């Protein structure tokens, strides 16, 4: 481990984009032979919608994983956020801004709790965020049986369904968040410190980084990203959904996207651009299977195999580099 | 720093070391007292025996998860494995008692195979076990839905179900002893003996410091793979007991992996490996089940179960973490 790994990894790992191009090319051919069309308007739009939701979570997840931590509570933060958003708006356009503000405050609070548990109480991140997730799950299970609240029509029209050409507004939001995260990681002191903490916490501490503060910030940002994903999902669904986060497997899929995107699960190496590649890869596979009308359950089996295989490829490469 | 040892005190408490089973025993005792106040009947032998029988599957899963965790890995696939096993058993047995034993053997082989794949992918392909077993989770859930077209088919035979629901009745002193409890006791003794054997010591050494273990001649990958196989086998036995007790559904194993991990952590086993006892893990599972029973007696909504589970897990780990860091 090089001691001066204070610079963020400059290679955003093009591997995932090669895989993405290959997947799209092969997928396009297969769908064509099947008598369909992969790149028509509706498929592209739905692909980007899937990517927007998962991407928002995964960008936040990238930050904590880079710092050597992990967040398993995001799925519950998403569900909670859809409810906070929809119940605060209650169908009125006037309440959009307060609702968004409240979601961000609530999710930041969860992130703060995660961060403090991991840093101050030295709870293993896996257990800390799992525990916080279970706390939220109990609250959601106890209070909600089904959809509640109503998303403001203005938000549904804009964030939920409006597009610029084939690109949904939500995907533009993902691009903006990714750009902000990229800037924070590669151009600010926070980003450099975060990567240093993930690479070698002891070295970072000795070089004057306040590890705890950096990690807590990363956790807060991660939860706020999940909050944004919740707002987006509420605008798609038109109401708050107490199980949307867990049913979408956003916790596990976001981690998978980060790892497929070339970020080391142990921290210190990787970046958000690769993560977006990972998200697009997962969303493309989904779109291709949908076009081929593959059985939903078979899709899940293939997805599991792909996630393991992708990570195995990275692990082998990392081993060769180390050797 | 040299301090005066309180040698003169005859009643020196046994030292509480991290990874020991004393804390969990204390918590268990407190819960038993609370239960005793609220529902004295519960502590009568027959109902206590039934409770232990009902808790057997999660205790076994905790033991299986312990092997993996103490060696420094995770197994997130056990819940989905239990579900898959139950659905597979129902479809293969299809209510025909003659098929019971072959299917039981098949389930054990299936569990071992899933563990073997988890272990080999983790150790030979160097995929973090978190991702391996999560991928396995997706694969198993998808495969079992695919195979059964979205609804469980067939049925379990009465022969199969007796493991989970029947008991030896009219036992002196105890009243009734569920088969599940006997299975649990036998396997628990086996697990303890295994941890006292060379293999057990190697397993802990691997979790404590894989590099040092490697250098002293241990085949780390093989040891860890065996741990995953044990976890898969534990899931198979748990599935047989659970299927017998509560029947066939796609929810049979939902969330069990986190329950087992909670139990292991509660029992004082360090995540990341190398510290803690298998008895602690099993007592952790028992404590968790007792706590849920207690919540039931106090009329706490079942939906809050996970909140309580989350609270405990955080508390247990935070307490043990602050204690070990102040050493």
XYZ file of C-alpha atoms in Angstrom:
650
model
C 0.000 0.000 0.000
C 1.679 3.191 -1.084
C 1.860 5.689 1.699
C 1.154 8.716 -0.437
C -2.066 7.564 -2.001
C -3.585 10.949 -1.289
C -4.332 11.461 -4.960
C -7.618 9.951 -6.093
C -7.301 7.123 -8.559
C -7.045 8.885 -11.918
C -8.020 5.870 -13.996
C -11.808 5.682 -13.819
C -11.439 2.040 -14.935
C -12.540 1.903 -18.557
C -13.187 -1.839 -18.182
C -16.786 -1.309 -17.266
C -17.357 0.871 -20.337
C -15.833 -1.784 -22.573
C -18.195 -4.282 -20.977
C -21.082 -1.843 -21.428
C -20.314 -1.343 -25.125
C -19.977 -5.085 -25.665
C -23.214 -5.771 -23.807
C -25.119 -3.158 -25.795
C -23.685 -4.359 -29.115
C -24.387 -8.016 -28.455
C -27.753 -7.146 -26.944
C -28.658 -5.053 -29.974
C -27.760 -7.914 -32.323
C -29.628 -10.522 -30.322
C -32.706 -8.338 -30.025
C -32.518 -7.627 -33.759
C -32.392 -11.365 -34.557
C -35.348 -11.785 -32.244
C -37.219 -9.319 -34.433
C -37.106 -6.359 -32.040
C -35.317 -3.057 -31.743
C -33.179 -2.246 -28.705
C -32.569 1.430 -29.313
C -36.065 2.652 -29.941
C -37.430 5.566 -27.949
C -39.379 3.686 -25.308
C -36.634 1.175 -24.462
C -34.001 3.878 -24.203
C -36.218 6.018 -22.016
C -37.051 3.192 -19.647
C -33.394 2.157 -19.517
C -32.426 5.666 -18.470
C -35.237 5.797 -15.899
C -33.995 2.571 -14.298
C -30.453 3.943 -14.362
C -31.514 7.246 -12.769
C -33.013 5.606 -9.671
C -30.233 3.099 -9.106
C -27.580 5.622 -10.113
C -28.523 8.193 -7.483
C -28.141 5.571 -4.769
C -24.979 4.101 -6.243
C -23.185 7.447 -6.511
C -23.753 7.995 -2.808
C -22.728 4.423 -2.086
C -19.480 5.040 -3.998
C -18.531 7.767 -1.534
C -18.847 5.581 1.563
C -17.204 2.584 -0.095
C -14.285 4.748 -1.221
C -13.893 5.739 2.417
C -13.688 2.065 3.415
C -17.230 1.961 4.801
C -20.530 0.665 3.437
C -24.219 1.570 3.687
C -26.834 -1.179 3.910
C -29.556 1.186 5.147
C -30.079 2.976 1.809
C -33.035 0.801 0.785
C -34.955 1.794 3.903
C -33.904 5.439 3.578
C -35.376 5.371 0.054
C -38.686 3.923 1.257
C -38.839 6.389 4.127
C -38.030 9.285 1.804
C -40.849 8.449 -0.615
C -43.242 8.573 2.335
C -41.836 11.781 3.786
C -42.007 13.417 0.371
C -45.485 12.235 -0.565
C -47.056 12.856 2.838
C -45.583 16.337 3.123
C -46.702 17.321 -0.373
C -50.083 15.669 -0.030
C -50.862 16.511 -3.615
C -50.161 20.226 -3.437
C -47.593 21.864 -5.696
C -46.904 24.566 -3.127
C -45.331 22.041 -0.760
C -42.740 20.675 -3.171
C -39.795 22.638 -1.838
C -40.527 22.107 1.867
C -41.026 18.392 1.152
C -37.713 18.075 -0.647
C -36.033 20.000 2.143
C -37.561 17.744 4.784
C -36.495 14.598 2.927
C -32.936 15.855 2.713
C -32.900 16.751 6.419
C -34.326 13.380 7.461
C -31.964 11.411 5.238
C -28.993 13.492 6.344
C -29.987 12.665 9.925
C -29.913 8.943 9.166
C -26.537 9.380 7.499
C -25.247 11.247 10.528
C -26.384 8.387 12.764
C -24.678 5.847 10.509
C -21.519 7.897 10.443
C -21.388 8.411 14.198
C -21.958 4.713 14.865
C -19.156 3.790 12.512
C -16.675 6.398 13.730
C -17.439 7.260 17.372
C -18.759 3.913 18.523
C -16.486 1.942 16.215
C -19.274 -0.336 15.097
C -18.418 -2.335 11.995
C -20.096 -0.473 9.087
C -21.885 -3.591 7.941
C -23.551 -4.035 11.333
C -24.083 -0.327 12.012
C -25.940 0.376 8.805
C -27.761 -2.950 8.950
C -28.905 -2.060 12.468
C -30.057 1.400 11.422
C -31.801 -0.182 8.441
C -33.640 -2.581 10.767
C -34.674 0.340 13.006
C -36.213 2.054 9.982
C -37.772 -1.206 8.762
C -39.563 -1.625 12.069
C -40.889 1.925 11.862
C -42.103 1.399 8.293
C -43.635 -2.047 8.966
C -45.383 -0.769 12.041
C -46.777 2.417 10.527
C -47.608 1.556 6.936
C -49.470 -1.246 5.201
C -49.408 0.220 1.739
C -48.925 3.394 -0.285
C -49.545 6.649 1.552
C -49.598 10.335 0.700
C -49.692 11.870 -2.754
C -46.831 13.350 -4.724
C -47.459 16.866 -6.036
C -48.580 16.730 -9.700
C -45.967 19.322 -10.613
C -43.164 17.077 -9.413
C -44.649 14.019 -11.110
C -44.752 15.893 -14.408
C -41.278 17.347 -14.154
C -38.983 14.905 -12.363
C -41.115 11.833 -12.896
C -41.963 11.903 -16.584
C -40.617 14.962 -18.420
C -37.860 14.419 -20.973
C -35.412 16.349 -23.038
C -35.499 14.332 -26.251
C -35.013 10.720 -25.133
C -33.284 11.764 -21.914
C -35.491 11.922 -18.821
C -35.070 14.886 -16.471
C -34.282 12.375 -13.728
C -31.276 11.152 -15.697
C -30.098 14.751 -16.019
C -30.382 14.955 -12.229
C -28.191 11.852 -12.000
C -25.628 13.470 -14.308
C -25.625 16.602 -12.154
C -25.189 14.622 -8.919
C -22.447 12.515 -10.506
C -20.650 15.632 -11.703
C -20.862 17.155 -8.241
C -19.540 13.962 -6.642
C -16.766 13.702 -9.233
C -15.776 17.296 -8.539
C -15.839 16.738 -4.784
C -13.679 13.630 -5.102
C -11.066 14.879 -7.513
C -10.899 18.606 -6.851
C -11.638 19.217 -3.171
C -9.799 18.501 0.004
C -12.715 16.402 1.262
C -12.402 14.062 -1.714
C -8.666 13.591 -1.377
C -9.021 12.966 2.324
C -11.848 10.462 1.792
C -9.761 8.396 -0.629
C -6.817 8.570 1.754
C -8.956 7.350 4.667
C -10.245 4.472 2.542
C -6.762 3.575 1.353
C -5.059 3.462 4.730
C -6.816 5.030 7.720
C -3.722 5.015 9.894
C -1.531 6.754 7.338
C -4.303 9.280 6.673
C -4.644 10.000 10.382
C -0.918 10.457 10.798
C -0.846 12.860 7.869
C -3.350 15.076 9.630
C -6.651 13.957 8.152
C -9.576 13.984 10.556
C -10.786 10.532 9.602
C -13.980 10.618 11.629
C -15.194 13.897 10.233
C -14.488 12.826 6.651
C -16.281 9.498 7.041
C -19.304 11.047 8.753
C -19.595 13.540 5.881
C -19.436 10.680 3.364
C -22.215 8.851 5.219
C -24.385 11.965 5.296
C -23.891 12.533 1.565
C -24.658 8.877 0.849
C -27.947 9.000 2.744
C -28.898 12.265 1.061
C -28.343 10.619 -2.326
C -30.685 7.839 -1.211
C -33.130 10.583 -0.166
C -32.958 12.056 -3.674
C -33.621 8.607 -5.127
C -36.647 8.424 -2.822
C -37.964 11.769 -4.109
C -37.494 10.539 -7.670
C -39.315 7.260 -6.975
C -42.147 9.125 -5.242
C -42.497 11.278 -8.364
C -42.660 8.154 -10.535
C -45.146 6.334 -8.345
C -47.306 9.309 -7.400
C -47.302 8.339 -3.727
C -45.089 7.129 -0.903
C -44.303 3.414 -0.996
C -43.100 1.799 2.246
C -41.368 -1.138 0.523
C -40.105 0.291 -2.733
C -36.495 0.406 -1.546
C -36.203 -3.171 -0.397
C -38.252 -4.614 -3.259
C -35.954 -2.863 -5.699
C -32.967 -4.392 -3.848
C -31.396 -0.935 -3.919
C -28.993 -1.751 -1.070
C -27.418 -4.753 -2.726
C -27.690 -3.567 -6.322
C -26.084 -0.230 -5.527
C -23.120 -1.980 -3.919
C -22.901 -4.319 -6.897
C -22.922 -1.341 -9.302
C -20.129 0.334 -7.351
C -17.986 -2.795 -7.371
C -18.676 -3.550 -11.051
C -17.676 0.063 -11.714
C -14.195 -0.729 -10.462
C -14.283 0.694 -6.943
C -12.509 -1.556 -4.460
C -14.886 -2.867 -1.807
C -12.132 -2.336 0.750
C -11.945 1.364 -0.092
C -9.371 3.793 -1.373
C -9.604 3.042 -5.071
C -12.211 3.904 -7.698
C -14.621 6.661 -8.585
C -18.162 7.717 -9.476
C -17.692 7.620 -13.249
C -17.054 3.879 -13.107
C -20.111 3.522 -10.876
C -22.332 5.196 -13.466
C -20.890 2.728 -15.980
C -21.824 -0.106 -13.630
C -25.337 1.285 -13.240
C -25.759 1.627 -17.012
C -24.492 -1.936 -17.444
C -27.045 -3.338 -14.978
C -29.815 -1.210 -16.528
C -28.845 -2.307 -20.072
C -28.925 -5.973 -19.147
C -32.358 -5.335 -17.700
C -33.524 -3.578 -20.873
C -32.169 -6.322 -23.147
C -33.901 -9.014 -21.134
C -37.120 -7.040 -21.217
C -36.913 -6.776 -25.001
C -36.299 -10.505 -25.276
C -39.181 -11.060 -22.868
C -36.993 -13.201 -20.668
C -38.711 -14.607 -17.609
C -38.338 -12.209 -14.668
C -36.993 -14.952 -12.413
C -34.477 -16.157 -14.974
C -33.374 -12.525 -15.244
C -32.559 -12.531 -11.561
C -30.488 -15.716 -11.844
C -28.471 -14.215 -14.698
C -28.052 -10.984 -12.763
C -26.539 -12.871 -9.823
C -24.137 -14.711 -12.128
C -23.122 -11.479 -13.866
C -22.437 -9.660 -10.609
C -20.212 -12.474 -9.322
C -18.439 -12.884 -12.671
C -17.790 -9.143 -13.063
C -16.288 -8.876 -9.610
C -14.211 -12.017 -10.174
C -12.716 -10.450 -13.297
C -11.707 -7.354 -11.318
C -10.335 -9.412 -8.469
C -8.151 -11.414 -10.846
C -6.840 -8.259 -12.456
C -6.061 -6.689 -9.096
C -4.180 -9.854 -8.113
C -2.077 -9.776 -11.262
C -1.251 -6.124 -10.643
C -0.209 -6.852 -7.086
C 1.942 -9.773 -8.147
C 1.364 0.146 34.236
C 1.696 -1.819 37.428
C -1.334 -1.720 39.666
C -1.923 -3.560 42.879
C -3.863 -6.706 42.121
C -6.872 -7.117 44.414
C -5.641 -10.562 45.456
C -7.129 -10.327 48.924
C -10.633 -10.183 47.492
C -11.867 -13.730 47.607
C -14.841 -13.075 45.352
C -13.039 -11.754 42.323
C -15.356 -11.895 39.337
C -14.142 -13.921 36.411
C -12.554 -11.572 33.919
C -14.893 -10.652 31.101
C -12.853 -11.039 27.985
C -14.040 -9.957 24.581
C -15.392 -12.923 22.676
C -16.370 -14.741 25.874
C -19.844 -16.070 26.529
C -20.377 -14.413 29.925
C -22.104 -11.238 28.664
C -24.589 -13.171 26.587
C -25.320 -15.512 29.500
C -26.015 -12.462 31.669
C -28.406 -10.996 29.109
C -30.111 -14.367 28.743
C -30.549 -14.605 32.526
C -32.080 -11.127 32.708
C -34.522 -11.974 29.935
C -35.475 -15.229 31.654
C -36.235 -13.326 34.861
C -38.366 -10.825 32.925
C -40.228 -13.650 31.235
C -40.676 -15.320 34.625
C -42.389 -12.210 35.985
C -44.678 -11.723 33.059
C -45.492 -15.280 32.027
C -44.435 -17.854 34.639
C -46.115 -20.649 32.647
C -43.594 -20.170 29.900
C -40.837 -21.491 32.119
C -42.667 -24.752 32.803
C -40.756 -27.623 31.156
C -43.235 -28.495 28.365
C -43.569 -24.968 26.986
C -39.886 -24.289 27.472
C -39.076 -27.449 25.526
C -41.422 -26.407 22.716
C -39.785 -22.993 22.644
C -36.338 -24.558 22.348
C -37.577 -26.809 19.552
C -39.022 -23.826 17.684
C -35.765 -21.927 18.088
C -33.644 -24.836 16.826
C -33.495 -23.712 13.158
C -32.222 -20.204 13.883
C -29.762 -21.544 16.472
C -28.382 -23.952 13.876
C -28.166 -21.175 11.306
C -26.279 -19.044 13.830
C -23.807 -21.886 14.354
C -23.336 -22.219 10.591
C -22.886 -18.478 10.208
C -20.401 -18.554 13.093
C -18.035 -20.852 11.182
C -18.011 -18.462 8.253
C -17.752 -15.276 10.325
C -15.011 -16.549 12.622
C -12.970 -17.404 9.535
C -13.318 -13.799 8.398
C -16.133 -13.982 5.833
C -19.918 -13.553 5.563
C -22.694 -15.776 4.275
C -25.673 -13.739 3.112
C -27.153 -16.599 1.120
C -28.476 -18.768 3.962
C -31.964 -17.230 4.086
C -32.542 -17.764 0.382
C -30.993 -21.227 0.668
C -33.543 -22.180 3.332
C -36.382 -20.931 1.124
C -35.007 -22.815 -1.876
C -34.618 -26.027 0.139
C -38.177 -25.906 1.461
C -39.669 -25.268 -1.980
C -37.498 -27.963 -3.574
C -38.424 -30.452 -0.855
C -42.139 -29.874 -1.346
C -41.939 -30.288 -5.095
C -39.754 -33.409 -5.012
C -41.605 -35.165 -2.232
C -44.970 -34.234 -3.696
C -46.695 -35.705 -0.648
C -45.231 -39.153 -1.250
C -43.866 -40.504 2.077
C -41.544 -42.974 0.317
C -39.504 -40.096 -1.073
C -38.790 -38.518 2.314
C -35.349 -39.933 2.995
C -33.883 -39.577 -0.494
C -35.031 -35.955 -0.510
C -33.533 -35.292 2.930
C -30.197 -36.603 1.657
C -30.560 -34.552 -1.483
C -31.203 -31.398 0.554
C -28.071 -31.962 2.599
C -26.069 -32.479 -0.592
C -27.634 -29.368 -2.117
C -26.739 -27.292 0.950
C -23.172 -28.569 0.895
C -22.900 -27.863 -2.826
C -24.102 -24.251 -2.446
C -21.588 -23.813 0.373
C -18.840 -25.323 -1.778
C -19.596 -22.924 -4.634
C -19.722 -19.939 -2.247
C -16.428 -21.013 -0.741
C -14.586 -21.676 -3.990
C -15.771 -18.449 -5.630
C -14.741 -16.484 -2.536
C -11.374 -18.107 -1.973
C -10.203 -19.102 -5.460
C -11.708 -16.306 -7.560
C -11.075 -13.766 -4.777
C -14.571 -12.293 -4.939
C -15.438 -10.681 -1.578
C -17.794 -13.065 0.227
C -20.261 -10.228 0.588
C -20.668 -10.128 -3.207
C -20.410 -13.905 -3.714
C -23.149 -14.769 -1.285
C -25.287 -11.829 -2.377
C -25.018 -13.090 -5.947
C -25.903 -16.568 -4.705
C -28.922 -15.029 -2.950
C -30.159 -13.555 -6.246
C -29.457 -16.793 -8.098
C -31.241 -19.022 -5.571
C -34.327 -16.813 -5.264
C -34.569 -16.409 -9.028
C -33.988 -20.105 -9.684
C -36.536 -21.314 -7.192
C -39.250 -18.986 -8.518
C -38.342 -19.958 -12.057
C -38.478 -23.658 -11.287
C -41.851 -23.425 -9.567
C -43.431 -20.840 -11.910
C -44.053 -18.393 -9.118
C -46.041 -20.546 -6.694
C -44.793 -23.431 -4.517
C -45.949 -26.811 -5.801
C -46.338 -30.244 -4.298
C -46.386 -30.880 -0.586
C -44.306 -32.244 2.242
C -44.973 -35.718 3.543
C -45.967 -36.263 7.135
C -42.721 -38.244 7.505
C -40.747 -35.156 6.541
C -42.740 -32.791 8.691
C -42.319 -34.780 11.888
C -38.739 -33.531 12.301
C -40.035 -30.030 12.747
C -43.321 -30.554 14.545
C -43.376 -33.835 16.459
C -41.985 -34.571 19.899
C -41.433 -37.442 22.296
C -44.450 -37.061 24.557
C -44.688 -37.962 28.245
C -40.993 -37.735 29.016
C -40.457 -37.751 32.783
C -39.636 -34.293 34.218
C -39.535 -32.540 30.853
C -43.000 -33.369 29.574
C -42.266 -33.356 25.867
C -39.019 -33.269 23.929
C -39.348 -32.087 20.326
C -37.343 -33.983 17.716
C -35.968 -30.628 16.610
C -34.463 -30.111 20.046
C -32.688 -33.477 19.881
C -31.330 -32.640 16.444
C -30.163 -29.311 17.834
C -28.441 -30.853 20.861
C -26.622 -33.456 18.788
C -25.431 -30.908 16.239
C -24.526 -28.354 18.910
C -22.326 -30.908 20.661
C -20.802 -31.724 17.294
C -20.110 -28.037 16.649
C -18.437 -27.561 20.029
C -16.265 -30.661 19.531
C -15.389 -29.458 16.045
C -14.244 -26.093 17.422
C -12.061 -27.894 19.951
C -10.439 -29.994 17.266
C -7.460 -28.980 15.158
C -9.830 -27.805 12.488
C -11.538 -25.410 14.925
C -8.264 -23.872 16.016
C -7.166 -23.506 12.407
C -10.468 -21.850 11.539
C -10.050 -19.207 14.247
C -6.407 -18.682 13.309
C -7.400 -18.108 9.686
C -9.934 -15.486 10.724
C -7.519 -13.824 13.119
C -4.640 -13.447 10.703
C -4.908 -15.210 7.348
C -1.369 -14.241 6.355
C 0.169 -15.713 9.497
C -1.927 -18.843 9.090
C -0.829 -19.162 5.481
C 2.831 -18.818 6.489
C 2.499 -21.483 9.132
C 1.338 -23.934 6.536
C -2.443 -23.685 6.696
C -4.314 -23.902 3.421
C -6.470 -20.877 4.121
C -8.704 -21.332 1.102
C -9.522 -24.887 2.029
C -10.362 -24.030 5.623
C -12.654 -21.173 4.586
C -14.346 -23.308 1.959
C -15.117 -25.936 4.596
C -16.646 -23.165 6.740
C -18.986 -22.216 3.874
C -19.923 -25.881 3.394
C -20.774 -26.153 7.088
C -22.961 -23.053 6.761
C -24.745 -24.599 3.771
C -25.311 -27.846 5.678
C -26.672 -25.915 8.667
C -29.088 -24.156 6.320
C -30.211 -27.533 4.964
C -30.965 -28.891 8.446
C -32.672 -25.620 9.411
C -34.807 -25.849 6.264
C -35.877 -29.403 7.114
C -36.918 -28.307 10.609
C -38.557 -25.066 9.473
C -40.402 -26.701 6.602
C -41.727 -29.291 9.018
C -42.777 -26.703 11.551
C -44.308 -23.957 9.466
C -44.870 -25.430 6.021
C -43.987 -24.391 2.499
C -43.794 -20.790 1.382
C -41.522 -18.449 -0.518
C -41.086 -16.530 2.715
C -39.760 -19.545 4.633
C -36.222 -18.204 4.876
C -36.729 -14.468 4.335
C -34.425 -12.386 6.488
C -32.897 -15.366 8.276
C -29.364 -14.437 7.191
C -29.576 -11.146 9.046
C -31.159 -12.872 12.028
C -28.249 -15.302 12.128
C -25.671 -12.541 11.796
C -27.378 -10.567 14.560
C -27.276 -13.645 16.783
C -23.603 -14.248 16.084
C -22.685 -10.653 16.866
C -24.868 -10.662 19.964
C -23.002 -13.777 21.101
C -19.745 -11.846 21.222
C -18.225 -13.038 17.963
C -16.111 -10.390 16.258
C -17.006 -9.574 12.676
C -13.885 -9.859 10.600
C -13.057 -13.120 12.293
C -10.693 -14.633 14.791
C -12.597 -14.167 18.023
C -15.616 -15.689 19.739
C -17.109 -19.057 20.576
C -19.674 -21.125 18.732
C -21.603 -21.538 21.988
C -21.826 -17.746 22.200
C -23.297 -17.585 18.714
C -25.911 -20.212 19.534
C -26.772 -18.523 22.846
C -27.057 -15.261 20.901
C -29.726 -16.835 18.702
C -31.538 -18.217 21.726
C -31.463 -14.805 23.396
C -32.861 -13.151 20.300
C -35.721 -15.647 20.120
C -36.431 -15.236 23.821
C -36.511 -11.486 23.374
C -39.080 -11.800 20.592
C -41.153 -14.078 22.818
C -40.908 -11.502 25.590
C -42.037 -8.721 23.257
C -44.976 -10.893 22.385
C -45.906 -11.292 26.055
C -45.743 -7.543 26.534
C -47.988 -7.016 23.524
C -45.417 -5.228 21.408
C -46.434 -5.198 17.760
C -44.664 -7.881 15.703
C -43.829 -5.235 13.117
C -41.524 -3.586 15.634
C -39.466 -6.770 15.851
C -36.924 -5.463 13.406
C -36.599 -2.151 15.220
C -35.773 -4.016 18.394
C -33.421 -6.323 16.507
C -31.672 -3.301 15.039
C -31.432 -1.576 18.405
C -29.936 -4.628 20.086
C -27.414 -5.323 17.408
C -26.178 -1.726 17.578
C -26.059 -1.728 21.354
C -24.287 -5.095 21.582
C -21.640 -4.162 19.085
C -21.138 -0.625 20.368
C -20.663 -1.895 23.933
C -18.201 -4.600 22.937
C -16.370 -2.215 20.604
C -15.858 0.469 23.249
C -14.760 -2.187 25.708
C -12.200 -3.757 23.426
C -10.832 -0.383 22.300
C -10.300 0.719 25.908
C -8.187 -2.363 26.652
